[in-house]
PDB file of C-alpha atoms in Angstrom:
ATOM      1  CA  MET A   1    -103.857  10.555  95.347  1.00  0.00           C
ATOM      2  CA  PRO A   2    -103.024  10.126  99.062  1.00  0.00           C
ATOM      3  CA  LYS A   3     -99.844  11.413 100.670  1.00  0.00           C
ATOM      4  CA  TRP A   4     -98.886   8.996 103.422  1.00  0.00           C
ATOM      5  CA  SER A   5     -97.542  10.366 106.683  1.00  0.00           C
ATOM      6  CA  MET A   6     -96.685   9.192 110.189  1.00  0.00           C
ATOM      7  CA  VAL A   7     -97.044  11.200 113.399  1.00  0.00           C
ATOM      8  CA  ILE A   8     -95.186  10.130 116.552  1.00  0.00           C
ATOM      9  CA  ASP A   9     -96.282  11.542 119.913  1.00  0.00           C
ATOM     10  CA  LEU A  10     -93.179  11.683 122.115  1.00  0.00           C
ATOM     11  CA  ASP A  11     -95.392  12.343 125.132  1.00  0.00           C
ATOM     12  CA  LYS A  12     -96.937   8.901 124.747  1.00  0.00           C
ATOM     13  CA  CYS A  13     -93.830   6.968 123.705  1.00  0.00           C
ATOM     14  CA  VAL A  14     -92.558   4.811 126.579  1.00  0.00           C
ATOM     15  CA  ALA A  15     -89.464   3.580 124.718  1.00  0.00           C
ATOM     16  CA  CYS A  16     -90.593  -0.035 124.976  1.00  0.00           C
ATOM     17  CA  GLN A  17     -89.101  -0.665 121.518  1.00  0.00           C
ATOM     18  CA  ALA A  18     -92.056  -2.781 120.424  1.00  0.00           C
ATOM     19  CA  CYS A  19     -92.006  -0.739 117.214  1.00  0.00           C
ATOM     20  CA  SER A  20     -88.399  -1.737 116.557  1.00  0.00           C
ATOM     21  CA  VAL A  21     -89.149  -5.421 117.101  1.00  0.00           C
ATOM     22  CA  ALA A  22     -92.277  -5.292 114.945  1.00  0.00           C
ATOM     23  CA  CYS A  23     -90.386  -3.533 112.165  1.00  0.00           C
ATOM     24  CA  ARG A  24     -87.578  -6.096 112.200  1.00  0.00           C
ATOM     25  CA  ILE A  25     -89.928  -9.067 112.147  1.00  0.00           C
ATOM     26  CA  GLU A  26     -92.329  -7.617 109.573  1.00  0.00           C
ATOM     27  CA  ASN A  27     -89.545  -6.688 107.157  1.00  0.00           C
ATOM     28  CA  ASN A  28     -87.153  -9.591 107.745  1.00  0.00           C
ATOM     29  CA  THR A  29     -84.391  -7.203 108.746  1.00  0.00           C
ATOM     30  CA  PRO A  30     -81.253  -9.205 109.567  1.00  0.00           C
ATOM     31  CA  VAL A  31     -79.271  -8.861 112.755  1.00  0.00           C
ATOM     32  CA  VAL A  32     -75.496  -8.521 112.981  1.00  0.00           C
ATOM     33  CA  PRO A  33     -73.037  -9.590 115.696  1.00  0.00           C
ATOM     34  CA  PRO A  34     -72.278  -7.028 118.458  1.00  0.00           C
ATOM     35  CA  GLU A  35     -68.780  -6.394 117.116  1.00  0.00           C
ATOM     36  CA  GLU A  36     -70.233  -5.457 113.719  1.00  0.00           C
ATOM     37  CA  ALA A  37     -72.889  -3.261 115.314  1.00  0.00           C
ATOM     38  CA  GLU A  38     -70.078  -1.332 117.019  1.00  0.00           C
ATOM     39  CA  LEU A  39     -68.718  -0.584 113.543  1.00  0.00           C
ATOM     40  CA  GLY A  40     -72.025   1.004 112.564  1.00  0.00           C
ATOM     41  CA  ARG A  41     -73.245  -1.947 110.523  1.00  0.00           C
ATOM     42  CA  ALA A  42     -76.448  -2.644 112.448  1.00  0.00           C
ATOM     43  CA  MET A  43     -79.702  -2.524 110.495  1.00  0.00           C
ATOM     44  CA  ARG A  44     -82.078  -0.275 112.438  1.00  0.00           C
ATOM     45  CA  TRP A  45     -84.956   0.700 110.190  1.00  0.00           C
ATOM     46  CA  ASN A  46     -86.824   1.928 113.248  1.00  0.00           C
ATOM     47  CA  ASP A  47     -84.423   2.932 115.983  1.00  0.00           C
ATOM     48  CA  VAL A  48     -85.225   4.034 119.540  1.00  0.00           C
ATOM     49  CA  PHE A  49     -82.522   5.862 121.456  1.00  0.00           C
ATOM     50  CA  PRO A  50     -82.205   8.123 124.513  1.00  0.00           C
ATOM     51  CA  MET A  51     -81.795  11.871 124.280  1.00  0.00           C
ATOM     52  CA  PRO A  52     -79.041  12.820 124.966  1.00  0.00           C
ATOM     53  CA  ILE A  53     -77.431   9.873 123.175  1.00  0.00           C
ATOM     54  CA  ASN A  54     -75.318   9.007 126.222  1.00  0.00           C
ATOM     55  CA  PRO A  55     -77.773   7.074 128.435  1.00  0.00           C
ATOM     56  CA  THR A  56     -75.978   8.191 131.606  1.00  0.00           C
ATOM     57  CA  GLU A  57     -76.877  11.806 130.923  1.00  0.00           C
ATOM     58  CA  GLU A  58     -80.232  12.535 132.503  1.00  0.00           C
ATOM     59  CA  THR A  59     -82.027  15.830 132.867  1.00  0.00           C
ATOM     60  CA  GLY A  60     -83.273  17.155 136.172  1.00  0.00           C
ATOM     61  CA  GLU A  61     -82.278  16.396 139.741  1.00  0.00           C
ATOM     62  CA  TYR A  62     -83.394  13.681 142.111  1.00  0.00           C
ATOM     63  CA  PRO A  63     -86.206  12.919 142.749  1.00  0.00           C
ATOM     64  CA  LYS A  64     -87.453  14.648 139.576  1.00  0.00           C
ATOM     65  CA  VAL A  65     -85.247  13.052 136.959  1.00  0.00           C
ATOM     66  CA  LYS A  66     -86.394  12.890 133.358  1.00  0.00           C
ATOM     67  CA  THR A  67     -84.986  10.841 130.499  1.00  0.00           C
ATOM     68  CA  GLN A  68     -86.178  11.510 126.960  1.00  0.00           C
ATOM     69  CA  TYR A  69     -86.278   9.041 124.094  1.00  0.00           C
ATOM     70  CA  MET A  70     -86.491   9.494 120.345  1.00  0.00           C
ATOM     71  CA  THR A  71     -87.744   6.961 117.817  1.00  0.00           C
ATOM     72  CA  ARG A  72     -86.537   7.368 114.246  1.00  0.00           C
ATOM     73  CA  PRO A  73     -87.883   5.664 111.130  1.00  0.00           C
ATOM     74  CA  CYS A  74     -87.332   7.038 107.626  1.00  0.00           C
ATOM     75  CA  MET A  75     -88.603  10.601 107.296  1.00  0.00           C
ATOM     76  CA  HIS A  76     -89.988   9.991 103.770  1.00  0.00           C
ATOM     77  CA  CYS A  77     -89.095  13.553 102.841  1.00  0.00           C
ATOM     78  CA  GLU A  78     -90.941  15.495 100.177  1.00  0.00           C
ATOM     79  CA  ASN A  79     -87.548  16.861  99.126  1.00  0.00           C
ATOM     80  CA  PRO A  80     -85.255  13.887  99.843  1.00  0.00           C
ATOM     81  CA  PRO A  81     -81.491  14.508  99.566  1.00  0.00           C
ATOM     82  CA  CYS A  82     -80.885  10.770  99.112  1.00  0.00           C
ATOM     83  CA  ILE A  83     -82.563  10.860  95.704  1.00  0.00           C
ATOM     84  CA  LYS A  84     -80.457  13.769  94.510  1.00  0.00           C
ATOM     85  CA  VAL A  85     -77.138  12.072  95.229  1.00  0.00           C
ATOM     86  CA  CYS A  86     -77.935   8.601  93.855  1.00  0.00           C
ATOM     87  CA  PRO A  87     -76.018   8.291  90.560  1.00  0.00           C
ATOM     88  CA  VAL A  88     -78.206   5.519  89.137  1.00  0.00           C
ATOM     89  CA  GLY A  89     -81.715   6.473  90.231  1.00  0.00           C
ATOM     90  CA  ALA A  90     -82.015   3.522  92.594  1.00  0.00           C
ATOM     91  CA  THR A  91     -83.902   5.552  95.183  1.00  0.00           C
ATOM     92  CA  PHE A  92     -87.036   7.412  94.206  1.00  0.00           C
ATOM     93  CA  ILE A  93     -90.234   8.907  95.582  1.00  0.00           C
ATOM     94  CA  ASN A  94     -93.440   7.331  94.331  1.00  0.00           C
ATOM     95  CA  GLU A  95     -96.679   9.094  93.441  1.00  0.00           C
ATOM     96  CA  GLU A  96     -97.974   8.689  96.993  1.00  0.00           C
ATOM     97  CA  GLY A  97     -94.941  10.265  98.640  1.00  0.00           C
ATOM     98  CA  ILE A  98     -93.184   7.126  99.858  1.00  0.00           C
ATOM     99  CA  VAL A  99     -89.413   7.106  99.299  1.00  0.00           C
ATOM    100  CA  GLU A 100     -88.513   3.710  97.870  1.00  0.00           C
ATOM    101  CA  GLN A 101     -85.389   1.768  96.990  1.00  0.00           C
ATOM    102  CA  ASN A 102     -84.884  -0.239  93.790  1.00  0.00           C
ATOM    103  CA  TYR A 103     -82.576  -2.999  95.016  1.00  0.00           C
ATOM    104  CA  ALA A 104     -81.950  -4.301  91.504  1.00  0.00           C
ATOM    105  CA  ARG A 105     -80.656  -0.916  90.381  1.00  0.00           C
ATOM    106  CA  CYS A 106     -78.635  -0.100  93.525  1.00  0.00           C
ATOM    107  CA  ILE A 107     -74.862  -0.366  92.965  1.00  0.00           C
ATOM    108  CA  GLY A 108     -73.936  -0.070  96.636  1.00  0.00           C
ATOM    109  CA  CYS A 109     -72.031   3.224  96.356  1.00  0.00           C
ATOM    110  CA  ARG A 110     -73.653   4.409  99.624  1.00  0.00           C
ATOM    111  CA  PHE A 111     -73.878   8.034  98.484  1.00  0.00           C
ATOM    112  CA  CYS A 112     -77.464   8.045  99.768  1.00  0.00           C
ATOM    113  CA  THR A 113     -76.387   6.964 103.260  1.00  0.00           C
ATOM    114  CA  VAL A 114     -74.057   9.967 103.364  1.00  0.00           C
ATOM    115  CA  GLY A 115     -76.651  12.273 101.806  1.00  0.00           C
ATOM    116  CA  CYS A 116     -79.385  11.356 104.292  1.00  0.00           C
ATOM    117  CA  PRO A 117     -79.194  13.899 107.156  1.00  0.00           C
ATOM    118  CA  TYR A 118     -81.224  11.591 109.413  1.00  0.00           C
ATOM    119  CA  GLY A 119     -78.956   8.543 109.259  1.00  0.00           C
ATOM    120  CA  VAL A 120     -81.786   6.172 108.384  1.00  0.00           C
ATOM    121  CA  ARG A 121     -80.349   4.379 105.348  1.00  0.00           C
ATOM    122  CA  TYR A 122     -78.405   1.165 105.901  1.00  0.00           C
ATOM    123  CA  PHE A 123     -75.961  -0.744 103.735  1.00  0.00           C
ATOM    124  CA  ASN A 124     -76.376  -4.505 103.580  1.00  0.00           C
ATOM    125  CA  TRP A 125     -72.835  -5.640 104.388  1.00  0.00           C
ATOM    126  CA  TYR A 126     -73.674  -9.339 104.492  1.00  0.00           C
ATOM    127  CA  LYS A 127     -75.907 -11.874 102.803  1.00  0.00           C
ATOM    128  CA  PRO A 128     -78.827 -12.146 105.240  1.00  0.00           C
ATOM    129  CA  GLU A 129     -78.870 -15.425 107.135  1.00  0.00           C
ATOM    130  CA  TRP A 130     -81.288 -16.657 109.766  1.00  0.00           C
ATOM    131  CA  GLU A 131     -80.807 -19.693 111.964  1.00  0.00           C
ATOM    132  CA  ALA A 132     -83.662 -21.973 112.973  1.00  0.00           C
ATOM    133  CA  PRO A 133     -86.147 -21.453 114.505  1.00  0.00           C
ATOM    134  CA  LEU A 134     -86.031 -17.791 113.402  1.00  0.00           C
ATOM    135  CA  ALA A 135     -85.947 -18.822 109.746  1.00  0.00           C
ATOM    136  CA  GLU A 136     -89.256 -20.594 110.234  1.00  0.00           C
ATOM    137  CA  HIS A 137     -90.971 -17.324 111.146  1.00  0.00           C
ATOM    138  CA  LEU A 138     -89.842 -15.012 108.349  1.00  0.00           C
ATOM    139  CA  ASN A 139     -92.491 -12.876 106.705  1.00  0.00           C
ATOM    140  CA  PRO A 140     -93.258 -14.589 103.370  1.00  0.00           C
ATOM    141  CA  ASP A 141     -94.681 -11.442 101.736  1.00  0.00           C
ATOM    142  CA  ARG A 142     -93.085 -10.523  98.461  1.00  0.00           C
ATOM    143  CA  VAL A 143     -94.491  -7.656  96.442  1.00  0.00           C
ATOM    144  CA  GLU A 144     -93.342  -6.545  93.024  1.00  0.00           C
ATOM    145  CA  GLY A 145     -94.403  -3.032  92.054  1.00  0.00           C
ATOM    146  CA  ASN A 146     -93.645  -2.044  88.454  1.00  0.00           C
ATOM    147  CA  GLY A 147     -90.888  -4.629  88.433  1.00  0.00           C
ATOM    148  CA  VAL A 148     -89.394  -3.290  91.681  1.00  0.00           C
ATOM    149  CA  LEU A 149     -89.175  -5.455  94.794  1.00  0.00           C
ATOM    150  CA  GLU A 150     -91.097  -3.597  97.494  1.00  0.00           C
ATOM    151  CA  GLY A 151     -91.948  -6.311  99.981  1.00  0.00           C
ATOM    152  CA  PRO A 152     -89.900  -7.649 102.899  1.00  0.00           C
ATOM    153  CA  ALA A 153     -88.389 -10.529 100.945  1.00  0.00           C
ATOM    154  CA  GLU A 154     -84.650 -10.983 101.416  1.00  0.00           C
ATOM    155  CA  ARG A 155     -82.578  -8.049 100.178  1.00  0.00           C
ATOM    156  CA  PRO A 156     -79.328  -8.968  98.434  1.00  0.00           C
ATOM    157  CA  LEU A 157     -75.820  -8.371  99.681  1.00  0.00           C
ATOM    158  CA  GLY A 158     -74.342  -4.979  98.784  1.00  0.00           C
ATOM    159  CA  VAL A 159     -77.434  -2.778  98.563  1.00  0.00           C
ATOM    160  CA  VAL A 160     -78.872   0.003 100.716  1.00  0.00           C
ATOM    161  CA  GLU A 161     -82.181  -0.548 102.484  1.00  0.00           C
ATOM    162  CA  LYS A 162     -84.451   1.422 104.799  1.00  0.00           C
ATOM    163  CA  CYS A 163     -87.932   1.856 106.274  1.00  0.00           C
ATOM    164  CA  THR A 164     -90.610   1.649 103.584  1.00  0.00           C
ATOM    165  CA  TYR A 165     -93.653   2.524 105.709  1.00  0.00           C
ATOM    166  CA  CYS A 166     -94.382  -1.223 105.195  1.00  0.00           C
ATOM    167  CA  ILE A 167     -95.463  -0.505 101.615  1.00  0.00           C
ATOM    168  CA  HIS A 168     -96.246  -4.176 101.033  1.00  0.00           C
ATOM    169  CA  ARG A 169     -99.152  -3.748 103.431  1.00  0.00           C
ATOM    170  CA  LEU A 170    -100.540  -1.018 101.187  1.00  0.00           C
ATOM    171  CA  HIS A 171    -100.444  -3.349  98.182  1.00  0.00           C
ATOM    172  CA  LYS A 172    -102.065  -6.164 100.150  1.00  0.00           C
ATOM    173  CA  ALA A 173    -104.844  -3.903 101.466  1.00  0.00           C
ATOM    174  CA  ARG A 174    -105.625  -2.604  97.981  1.00  0.00           C
ATOM    175  CA  ALA A 175    -105.592  -6.126  96.537  1.00  0.00           C
ATOM    176  CA  GLN A 176    -107.972  -7.291  99.267  1.00  0.00           C
ATOM    177  CA  ALA A 177    -110.363  -4.413  98.596  1.00  0.00           C
ATOM    178  CA  GLU A 178    -110.310  -5.168  94.865  1.00  0.00           C
ATOM    179  CA  ALA A 179    -110.943  -8.865  95.486  1.00  0.00           C
ATOM    180  CA  GLU A 180    -113.966  -7.934  97.612  1.00  0.00           C
ATOM    181  CA  GLY A 181    -115.263  -5.540  94.966  1.00  0.00           C
ATOM    182  CA  ARG A 182    -115.098  -2.411  97.097  1.00  0.00           C
ATOM    183  CA  ASP A 183    -113.102   0.791  97.448  1.00  0.00           C
ATOM    184  CA  PHE A 184    -109.867   0.800  99.397  1.00  0.00           C
ATOM    185  CA  ARG A 185    -109.996   2.773 102.663  1.00  0.00           C
ATOM    186  CA  ALA A 186    -106.960   4.675 103.926  1.00  0.00           C
ATOM    187  CA  ASP A 187    -107.373   3.236 107.424  1.00  0.00           C
ATOM    188  CA  GLU A 188    -106.751  -0.257 106.040  1.00  0.00           C
ATOM    189  CA  TYR A 189    -103.091   0.584 105.476  1.00  0.00           C
ATOM    190  CA  VAL A 190    -101.255   0.450 108.809  1.00  0.00           C
ATOM    191  CA  PRO A 191     -97.463  -0.080 109.119  1.00  0.00           C
ATOM    192  CA  ALA A 192     -96.339  -2.731 111.599  1.00  0.00           C
ATOM    193  CA  CYS A 193     -94.802  -0.234 114.021  1.00  0.00           C
ATOM    194  CA  VAL A 194     -98.059   1.714 114.253  1.00  0.00           C
ATOM    195  CA  GLN A 195    -100.114  -1.416 114.769  1.00  0.00           C
ATOM    196  CA  THR A 196     -97.792  -2.675 117.513  1.00  0.00           C
ATOM    197  CA  CYS A 197     -97.165   0.549 119.482  1.00  0.00           C
ATOM    198  CA  THR A 198     -98.180  -0.220 123.072  1.00  0.00           C
ATOM    199  CA  GLY A 199     -98.432   3.443 124.076  1.00  0.00           C
ATOM    200  CA  LYS A 200    -100.617   4.362 121.070  1.00  0.00           C
ATOM    201  CA  ALA A 201     -97.995   6.969 120.262  1.00  0.00           C
ATOM    202  CA  ARG A 202     -97.989   6.433 116.482  1.00  0.00           C
ATOM    203  CA  PHE A 203    -100.530   7.559 113.951  1.00  0.00           C
ATOM    204  CA  PHE A 204    -100.613   6.948 110.219  1.00  0.00           C
ATOM    205  CA  GLY A 205    -102.744   8.191 107.376  1.00  0.00           C
ATOM    206  CA  ASP A 206    -103.268  10.499 104.432  1.00  0.00           C
ATOM    207  CA  LEU A 207    -101.743  13.928 104.937  1.00  0.00           C
ATOM    208  CA  ASP A 208    -103.757  15.251 101.984  1.00  0.00           C
ATOM    209  CA  ASP A 209    -107.029  14.419 103.749  1.00  0.00           C
ATOM    210  CA  PRO A 210    -107.961  17.443 105.897  1.00  0.00           C
ATOM    211  CA  ASN A 211    -110.075  15.230 108.153  1.00  0.00           C
ATOM    212  CA  SER A 212    -107.440  12.576 108.807  1.00  0.00           C
ATOM    213  CA  THR A 213    -105.882  12.174 112.245  1.00  0.00           C
ATOM    214  CA  VAL A 214    -102.369  12.798 110.926  1.00  0.00           C
ATOM    215  CA  THR A 215    -103.423  16.070 109.296  1.00  0.00           C
ATOM    216  CA  GLN A 216    -105.070  17.279 112.484  1.00  0.00           C
ATOM    217  CA  LEU A 217    -102.052  16.329 114.576  1.00  0.00           C
ATOM    218  CA  ALA A 218     -99.648  17.911 112.083  1.00  0.00           C
ATOM    219  CA  MET A 219    -101.393  21.236 112.668  1.00  0.00           C
ATOM    220  CA  SER A 220    -100.960  20.961 116.438  1.00  0.00           C
ATOM    221  CA  SER A 221     -98.805  23.542 118.223  1.00  0.00           C
ATOM    222  CA  ARG A 222     -96.760  20.599 119.512  1.00  0.00           C
ATOM    223  CA  SER A 223     -95.838  19.311 116.039  1.00  0.00           C
ATOM    224  CA  PHE A 224     -92.350  19.556 114.602  1.00  0.00           C
ATOM    225  CA  ARG A 225     -90.174  17.901 111.969  1.00  0.00           C
ATOM    226  CA  LEU A 226     -86.545  16.912 112.420  1.00  0.00           C
ATOM    227  CA  LEU A 227     -84.018  19.302 110.881  1.00  0.00           C
ATOM    228  CA  GLU A 228     -86.752  21.448 109.355  1.00  0.00           C
ATOM    229  CA  ASP A 229     -84.218  24.113 108.413  1.00  0.00           C
ATOM    230  CA  LEU A 230     -82.738  21.797 105.757  1.00  0.00           C
ATOM    231  CA  GLY A 231     -85.841  22.086 103.608  1.00  0.00           C
ATOM    232  CA  THR A 232     -86.334  18.322 103.324  1.00  0.00           C
ATOM    233  CA  HIS A 233     -90.015  18.542 104.402  1.00  0.00           C
ATOM    234  CA  PRO A 234     -90.284  15.188 106.211  1.00  0.00           C
ATOM    235  CA  LYS A 235     -93.625  13.385 106.237  1.00  0.00           C
ATOM    236  CA  THR A 236     -92.685  11.703 109.509  1.00  0.00           C
ATOM    237  CA  ILE A 237     -93.821  14.281 112.045  1.00  0.00           C
ATOM    238  CA  TYR A 238     -93.324  14.476 115.805  1.00  0.00           C
ATOM    239  CA  LEU A 239     -95.332  15.904 118.687  1.00  0.00           C
ATOM    240  CA  ARG A 240     -93.288  17.499 121.466  1.00  0.00           C
ATOM    241  CA  GLU A 241     -93.530  16.230 125.001  1.00  0.00           C
ATOM    242  CA  GLY A 242     -95.737  18.233 127.325  1.00  0.00           C
TER     243      GLY A 242
END
């Protein structure tokens, strides 16, 4: 059974935010007005932000000034705190290591958003609405896995949502392979952010395959995981700049 993982090379990331746009379009993630975003109600499944957070703070001195950026999807932890605090079992980790959300079971208590040390879980404060012509370009994919909505179809008001590693693409790739009477290949499953990355800074694959690109990169001396000391064991891995 594969264990899906993403590696992000911060040396190659140019902070173009193509990954953020691709994620929003692929998963039909709604936007909120600026005044609501200021209240922390923006839906940013795949955020890109400067380090330090204050964009006026730059490192170095003229003419050698350096600004660093961080991109942050869900970490898909092997030991996810969000699962431990959910009182109704609405968030769970599947057999392939992807942390999922059962929207039908979620009661909107938001314990998981507090329990997530990475701040990558978002409460749906409003019923998603899209004005034309945006509504004409929504992703029509809708995937039901074991009775659980996994695709990017509209999430209801009052539930928590997050990055899913575009799990609907996994289901579609497997269904296509089955329809063609052949084995599914791991390289057929590519999340939208990885496919769209202009700097080729994102890699995706099976962390249990010793020959996969993500496994090789994870063993690099440049690799690190966010907040490793918490023991969450994220499967989203970074490569340091330089």
